[in-house]
């Protein structure tokens, strides 16, 4: 309701400092829960879990969005955009641990997986244009104009080099 009034900008300025404080408090509290030595000792499981979550969530979300009639390209972009585990997982993990539904080591691994998937979100967002362009070059997606734009071999090789360097 406030956003439609003349005081919207002023109210946002007043609330923004409190919002930043709560974000910092949230991130600090999550940082205190994570045992880095344990995660470093199990980095292989942690990375495999994060990759598995991102791939499975991307595929499931892409399929759901595609079933609503959107293009494969749009569905894929949405799937990648929503591939991380949300912050609410921290609350669920806390409650599950409190009620002894998961053990200590599993709790720490799931906590690390959630945190690492959130950290990888900006990287995924940066890779979306590159992956989309690669999808167009590999003909997984139609071109933006709807007409297949044939690129010279030199440009295709350059795009693939950029993609390989990004990974």
Backbone as CSV, one residue per row, in Angstrom:
resi,resn,N_x,N_y,N_z,CA_x,CA_y,CA_z,C_x,C_y,C_z
1,UNK,0.819,-1.184,0.000,0.000,0.000,0.000,0.871,1.259,0.000
2,UNK,1.967,1.188,0.719,2.830,2.365,0.815,3.486,2.670,-0.521
3,UNK,3.743,1.641,-1.318,4.442,1.859,-2.588,3.635,2.711,-3.555
4,UNK,2.329,2.831,-3.347,1.504,3.631,-4.246,1.348,5.069,-3.770
5,UNK,1.931,5.402,-2.629,1.809,6.761,-2.097,3.036,7.589,-2.457
6,UNK,2.971,8.863,-2.069,4.092,9.765,-2.316,5.269,9.487,-1.381
7,UNK,5.033,8.736,-0.325,6.064,8.454,0.668,6.831,7.164,0.380
8,UNK,6.601,6.545,-0.758,7.204,5.245,-1.066,8.728,5.317,-1.046
9,UNK,9.301,6.300,-1.714,10.761,6.412,-1.793,11.358,6.676,-0.415
10,UNK,10.767,7.555,0.336,11.250,7.879,1.679,11.156,6.651,2.601
11,UNK,10.064,5.915,2.514,9.878,4.724,3.353,10.915,3.662,3.012
12,UNK,11.166,3.474,1.729,12.174,2.495,1.315,13.545,2.865,1.858
13,UNK,13.898,4.140,1.830,15.187,4.579,2.376,15.286,4.278,3.867
14,UNK,14.192,4.450,4.590,14.184,4.210,6.034,14.284,2.724,6.361
15,UNK,13.648,1.897,5.572,13.592,0.463,5.841,14.829,-0.262,5.326
16,UNK,15.499,0.297,4.355,16.634,-0.376,3.725,17.757,-0.687,4.714
17,UNK,18.041,0.199,5.634,19.090,-0.051,6.619,18.733,-1.232,7.515
18,UNK,17.486,-1.324,7.910,17.041,-2.441,8.745,17.099,-3.745,7.953
19,UNK,16.704,-3.682,6.689,16.763,-4.870,5.835,18.202,-5.377,5.709
20,UNK,19.143,-4.466,5.501,20.549,-4.848,5.395,21.070,-5.427,6.704
21,UNK,20.617,-4.879,7.814,21.016,-5.400,9.120,20.532,-6.829,9.300
22,UNK,19.282,-7.090,8.957,18.755,-8.446,9.087,19.437,-9.421,8.128
23,UNK,19.774,-8.970,6.934,20.494,-9.829,5.993,21.870,-10.187,6.542
24,UNK,22.569,-9.207,7.102,23.885,-9.472,7.690,23.774,-10.404,8.881
25,UNK,22.765,-10.209,9.714,22.541,-11.078,10.866,22.239,-12.506,10.427
26,UNK,21.425,-12.642,9.396,21.091,-13.970,8.865,22.339,-14.678,8.351
27,UNK,23.122,-13.984,7.540,24.324,-14.603,6.979,25.353,-14.922,8.056
28,UNK,25.473,-14.077,9.057,26.405,-14.352,10.149,25.958,-15.566,10.952
29,UNK,24.663,-15.687,11.189,24.178,-16.844,11.956,24.359,-18.143,11.178
30,UNK,24.184,-18.104,9.882,24.425,-19.299,9.064,25.915,-19.632,9.073
31,UNK,26.749,-18.622,8.986,28.198,-18.843,9.026,28.657,-19.483,10.324
32,UNK,27.979,-19.170,11.425,28.349,-19.774,12.707,27.926,-21.233,12.799
33,UNK,26.942,-21.638,12.002,26.486,-23.028,12.033,27.386,-23.959,11.224
34,UNK,28.045,-23.411,10.228,28.832,-24.225,9.296,30.182,-24.568,9.919
35,UNK,30.541,-25.840,9.844,31.844,-26.319,10.305,32.712,-26.542,9.064
36,UNK,33.585,-25.573,8.801,34.360,-25.591,7.563,35.331,-26.756,7.492
37,UNK,35.906,-27.153,8.611,36.834,-28.283,8.599,36.117,-29.561,8.187
38,UNK,34.912,-29.768,8.713,34.129,-30.945,8.344,33.795,-30.909,6.853
39,UNK,33.377,-29.739,6.353,33.026,-29.634,4.939,34.248,-29.802,4.046
40,UNK,35.395,-29.306,4.492,36.614,-29.471,3.701,36.999,-30.953,3.616
41,UNK,36.796,-31.678,4.702,37.099,-33.114,4.706,36.133,-33.900,3.830
42,UNK,34.972,-33.348,3.567,33.963,-34.019,2.744,33.621,-33.194,1.505
43,UNK,34.615,-32.504,0.966,34.381,-31.601,-0.168,33.881,-32.358,-1.397
44,UNK,34.288,-33.599,-1.581,33.828,-34.361,-2.738,32.328,-34.623,-2.663
45,UNK,31.847,-35.010,-1.495,30.412,-35.243,-1.318,29.651,-33.929,-1.448
46,UNK,30.216,-32.880,-0.883,29.570,-31.568,-0.920,29.405,-31.076,-2.358
47,UNK,30.469,-31.143,-3.146,30.394,-30.684,-4.538,29.451,-31.550,-5.366
48,UNK,29.494,-32.862,-5.132,28.585,-33.755,-5.852,27.137,-33.446,-5.507
49,UNK,26.864,-33.168,-4.245,25.493,-32.848,-3.827,25.015,-31.548,-4.453
50,UNK,25.879,-30.535,-4.486,25.492,-29.247,-5.075,25.231,-29.407,-6.569
51,UNK,26.107,-30.105,-7.254,25.926,-30.321,-8.698,24.653,-31.116,-8.960
52,UNK,24.417,-32.138,-8.159,23.209,-32.952,-8.315,21.952,-32.113,-8.092
53,UNK,21.957,-31.296,-7.051,20.795,-30.443,-6.772,20.544,-29.491,-7.933
54,UNK,21.580,-28.850,-8.415,21.415,-27.877,-9.498,20.905,-28.556,-10.761
55,UNK,21.456,-29.711,-11.098,21.020,-30.418,-12.310,19.587,-30.915,-12.176
56,UNK,19.280,-31.581,-11.065,17.938,-32.145,-10.901,16.882,-31.045,-10.828
57,UNK,17.144,-29.999,-10.039,16.165,-28.919,-9.949,15.988,-28.225,-11.289
58,UNK,17.072,-28.030,-12.034,16.967,-27.398,-13.355,16.106,-28.233,-14.297
59,UNK,16.323,-29.534,-14.288,15.552,-30.418,-15.176,14.079,-30.432,-14.793
60,UNK,13.792,-30.563,-13.499,12.401,-30.621,-13.048,11.686,-29.303,-13.337
61,UNK,12.321,-28.192,-13.005,11.675,-26.889,-13.232,11.517,-26.619,-14.725
62,UNK,12.513,-26.984,-15.518,12.400,-26.819,-16.965,11.219,-27.616,-17.505
63,UNK,11.052,-28.852,-17.049,9.934,-29.688,-17.508,8.585,-29.093,-17.095
64,UNK,8.506,-28.580,-15.885,7.247,-27.986,-15.418,6.903,-26.741,-16.229
65,UNK,7.885,-25.867,-16.440,7.645,-24.638,-17.201,7.296,-24.968,-18.654
66,UNK,7.970,-25.953,-19.221,7.680,-26.379,-20.597,6.252,-26.924,-20.698
67,UNK,5.794,-27.626,-19.649,4.432,-28.182,-19.678,3.360,-27.093,-19.650
68,UNK,3.719,-25.887,-19.227,2.785,-24.766,-19.260,2.762,-24.084,-20.627
69,UNK,3.525,-24.601,-21.576,3.464,-24.094,-22.938,4.512,-23.065,-23.301
70,UNK,5.461,-22.814,-22.416,6.524,-21.876,-22.736,7.567,-22.555,-23.615
71,UNK,8.379,-21.739,-24.286,9.417,-22.299,-25.151,10.470,-23.013,-24.315
72,UNK,11.204,-23.898,-24.933,12.250,-24.643,-24.226,13.317,-23.693,-23.708
73,UNK,13.585,-22.652,-24.457,14.593,-21.681,-24.033,14.153,-20.953,-22.757
74,UNK,12.929,-20.471,-22.730,12.399,-19.803,-21.542,12.365,-20.764,-20.369
75,UNK,11.918,-21.979,-20.599,11.852,-22.980,-19.534,13.244,-23.271,-18.982
76,UNK,14.238,-23.356,-19.851,15.601,-23.632,-19.416,16.166,-22.484,-18.586
77,UNK,15.902,-21.260,-19.018,16.387,-20.086,-18.276,15.745,-20.041,-16.894
78,UNK,14.457,-20.295,-16.815,13.777,-20.311,-15.520,14.319,-21.451,-14.666
79,UNK,14.546,-22.609,-15.277,15.089,-23.750,-14.542,16.443,-23.444,-13.928
80,UNK,17.320,-22.818,-14.685,18.629,-22.448,-14.143,18.519,-21.356,-13.086
81,UNK,17.582,-20.441,-13.282,17.427,-19.335,-12.332,16.941,-19.808,-10.969
82,UNK,16.195,-20.889,-10.940,15.637,-21.397,-9.680,16.343,-22.659,-9.193
83,UNK,17.542,-22.913,-9.661,18.224,-24.171,-9.370,18.804,-24.269,-7.960
84,UNK,19.001,-23.166,-7.282,19.610,-23.229,-5.952,18.586,-23.650,-4.901
85,UNK,19.101,-24.037,-3.750,18.243,-24.357,-2.614,17.927,-23.039,-1.922
86,UNK,16.692,-22.836,-1.545,16.272,-21.582,-0.931,16.686,-21.453,0.524
87,UNK,16.606,-20.229,1.025,16.987,-19.936,2.406,16.105,-20.634,3.419
88,UNK,14.885,-20.955,3.045,13.976,-21.630,3.969,14.502,-23.010,4.346
89,UNK,15.379,-23.563,3.539,15.972,-24.868,3.858,16.749,-24.816,5.170
90,UNK,17.330,-23.658,5.494,18.032,-23.530,6.768,17.069,-23.725,7.936
91,UNK,15.878,-23.174,7.824,14.868,-23.331,8.878,14.432,-24.789,8.960
92,UNK,14.181,-25.407,7.807,13.766,-26.809,7.800,14.851,-27.720,8.371
93,UNK,16.089,-27.462,8.008,17.197,-28.264,8.541,17.321,-28.097,10.050
94,UNK,17.153,-26.894,10.515,17.223,-26.636,11.956,16.141,-27.407,12.694
95,UNK,14.922,-27.372,12.180,13.818,-28.089,12.825,14.037,-29.597,12.743
96,UNK,14.495,-30.093,11.614,14.738,-31.533,11.460,15.829,-31.995,12.409
97,UNK,16.861,-31.204,12.582,17.930,-31.556,13.514,17.433,-31.509,14.951
98,UNK,16.625,-30.522,15.274,16.093,-30.378,16.626,15.220,-31.571,17.009
99,UNK,14.468,-32.091,16.054,13.589,-33.233,16.314,14.273,-34.570,16.025
100,UNK,15.583,-34.557,15.815,16.396,-35.755,15.588,15.927,-36.561,14.371
101,UNK,15.489,-35.859,13.345,15.097,-36.528,12.105,16.307,-36.797,11.212
102,UNK,17.353,-36.001,11.373,18.599,-36.226,10.646,19.753,-36.174,11.635
103,UNK,20.804,-36.910,11.321,21.974,-36.971,12.201,22.866,-35.752,12.033
104,UNK,23.863,-35.669,12.882,24.769,-34.523,12.895,25.551,-34.350,11.609
105,UNK,26.121,-35.445,11.097,26.925,-35.337,9.873,26.048,-34.994,8.669
106,UNK,24.874,-35.618,8.598,23.964,-35.328,7.492,23.492,-33.873,7.566
107,UNK,23.243,-33.386,8.770,22.841,-31.988,8.962,23.925,-31.053,8.444
108,UNK,25.176,-31.321,8.796,26.274,-30.464,8.358,26.448,-30.510,6.841
109,UNK,26.312,-31.694,6.244,26.432,-31.798,4.786,25.292,-31.068,4.085
110,UNK,24.077,-31.217,4.582,22.945,-30.528,3.971,23.040,-29.020,4.169
111,UNK,23.532,-28.613,5.306,23.740,-27.193,5.569,24.782,-26.622,4.607
112,UNK,25.876,-27.347,4.423,26.914,-26.918,3.485,26.421,-26.913,2.047
113,UNK,25.632,-27.923,1.681,25.080,-27.992,0.326,24.166,-26.800,0.067
114,UNK,23.334,-26.487,1.031,22.428,-25.349,0.885,23.211,-24.051,0.755
115,UNK,24.178,-23.854,1.630,24.972,-22.621,1.596,25.750,-22.506,0.290
116,UNK,26.378,-23.598,-0.145,27.161,-23.545,-1.379,26.270,-23.336,-2.601
117,UNK,25.076,-23.912,-2.594,24.184,-23.690,-3.739,23.735,-22.234,-3.798
118,UNK,23.560,-21.601,-2.642,23.218,-20.181,-2.637,24.380,-19.326,-3.116
119,UNK,25.592,-19.732,-2.773,26.782,-18.977,-3.184,26.997,-19.097,-4.691
120,UNK,26.641,-20.229,-5.271,26.848,-20.429,-6.710,25.792,-19.731,-7.564
121,UNK,24.744,-19.215,-6.954,23.668,-18.574,-7.718,24.165,-17.442,-8.617
122,UNK,24.986,-16.502,-8.124,25.471,-15.445,-9.045,26.262,-16.006,-10.222
123,UNK,27.037,-17.062,-9.985,27.782,-17.685,-11.083,26.829,-18.281,-12.110
124,UNK,25.794,-18.941,-11.643,24.803,-19.517,-12.558,24.140,-18.408,-13.371
125,UNK,23.800,-17.305,-12.718,23.177,-16.189,-13.433,24.117,-15.610,-14.489
126,UNK,25.412,-15.563,-14.203,26.373,-15.068,-15.198,26.522,-16.041,-16.361
127,UNK,26.337,-17.336,-16.093,26.497,-18.340,-17.146,25.260,-18.498,-18.021
128,UNK,24.107,-18.011,-17.583,22.876,-18.204,-18.360,22.994,-17.654,-19.781
129,UNK,23.480,-16.426,-20.006,23.598,-15.961,-21.400,24.559,-16.812,-22.237
130,UNK,25.648,-17.255,-21.618,26.625,-18.076,-22.353,26.014,-19.426,-22.721
131,UNK,25.333,-20.054,-21.767,24.712,-21.357,-22.023,23.584,-21.216,-23.041
132,UNK,22.829,-20.133,-22.953,21.753,-19.900,-23.914,22.319,-19.708,-25.318
133,UNK,23.388,-18.935,-25.418,24.021,-18.730,-26.726,24.579,-20.047,-27.260
134,UNK,25.178,-20.827,-26.380,25.666,-22.147,-26.793,24.513,-23.025,-27.260
135,UNK,23.381,-22.941,-26.549,22.202,-23.709,-26.950,21.702,-23.328,-28.329
136,UNK,21.802,-22.047,-28.659,21.414,-21.598,-30.000,22.400,-22.137,-31.033
137,UNK,23.696,-22.063,-30.723,24.712,-22.560,-31.660,24.597,-24.065,-31.874
138,UNK,24.266,-24.793,-30.806,24.149,-26.247,-30.895,22.758,-26.673,-31.379
139,UNK,21.909,-25.671,-31.618,20.533,-25.873,-32.105,19.646,-26.604,-31.100
140,UNK,19.927,-26.392,-29.810,19.030,-26.896,-28.769,17.839,-25.960,-28.646
141,UNK,18.088,-24.664,-28.885,17.063,-23.632,-28.798,16.957,-22.950,-30.145
142,UNK,15.750,-22.458,-30.480,15.650,-21.646,-31.702,16.328,-20.301,-31.480
143,UNK,16.738,-19.675,-32.563,17.381,-18.371,-32.439,16.364,-17.342,-31.964
144,UNK,16.854,-16.205,-31.479,15.979,-15.180,-30.914,15.013,-14.615,-31.941
145,UNK,15.438,-14.483,-33.164,14.584,-13.888,-34.186,13.590,-14.889,-34.769
146,UNK,13.700,-16.152,-34.372,12.813,-17.171,-34.907,13.343,-17.770,-36.195
147,UNK,14.299,-17.107,-36.812,14.933,-17.595,-38.025,16.340,-18.019,-37.649
148,UNK,16.752,-19.176,-38.116,18.086,-19.652,-37.790,19.124,-18.736,-38.409
149,UNK,19.903,-18.120,-37.563,20.998,-17.279,-38.042,22.237,-18.143,-38.181
150,UNK,22.698,-18.281,-39.374,23.898,-19.070,-39.594,25.121,-18.200,-39.344
151,UNK,25.911,-18.590,-38.396,27.133,-17.865,-38.097,28.280,-18.489,-38.871
152,UNK,29.236,-17.683,-39.268,30.418,-18.252,-39.908,31.141,-19.176,-38.923
153,UNK,31.891,-20.113,-39.462,32.610,-21.070,-38.611,33.544,-20.370,-37.638
154,UNK,34.146,-19.271,-38.047,35.056,-18.523,-37.173,34.318,-18.040,-35.925
155,UNK,33.088,-17.494,-36.095,32.314,-17.000,-34.953,31.857,-18.146,-34.063
156,UNK,31.487,-19.283,-34.657,31.094,-20.440,-33.854,32.261,-20.924,-33.004
157,UNK,33.442,-20.972,-33.594,34.620,-21.401,-32.847,34.926,-20.422,-31.729
158,UNK,34.773,-19.130,-31.988,35.013,-18.120,-30.961,34.030,-18.278,-29.813
159,UNK,32.761,-18.507,-30.108,31.753,-18.686,-29.057,32.053,-19.919,-28.218
160,UNK,32.475,-21.000,-28.863,32.809,-22.215,-28.123,34.044,-22.004,-27.258
161,UNK,35.025,-21.235,-27.750,36.208,-20.915,-26.944,35.814,-20.102,-25.718
162,UNK,34.932,-19.117,-25.888,34.471,-18.307,-24.764,33.754,-19.194,-23.757
163,UNK,32.923,-20.094,-24.232,32.193,-21.002,-23.355,33.162,-21.899,-22.583
164,UNK,34.145,-22.459,-23.256,35.112,-23.341,-22.600,35.947,-22.597,-21.576
165,UNK,36.339,-21.346,-21.873,37.124,-20.555,-20.906,36.276,-20.182,-19.696
166,UNK,34.989,-19.955,-19.884,34.108,-19.588,-18.788,33.982,-20.729,-17.794
167,UNK,33.879,-21.941,-18.295,33.764,-23.105,-17.406,35.082,-23.348,-16.719
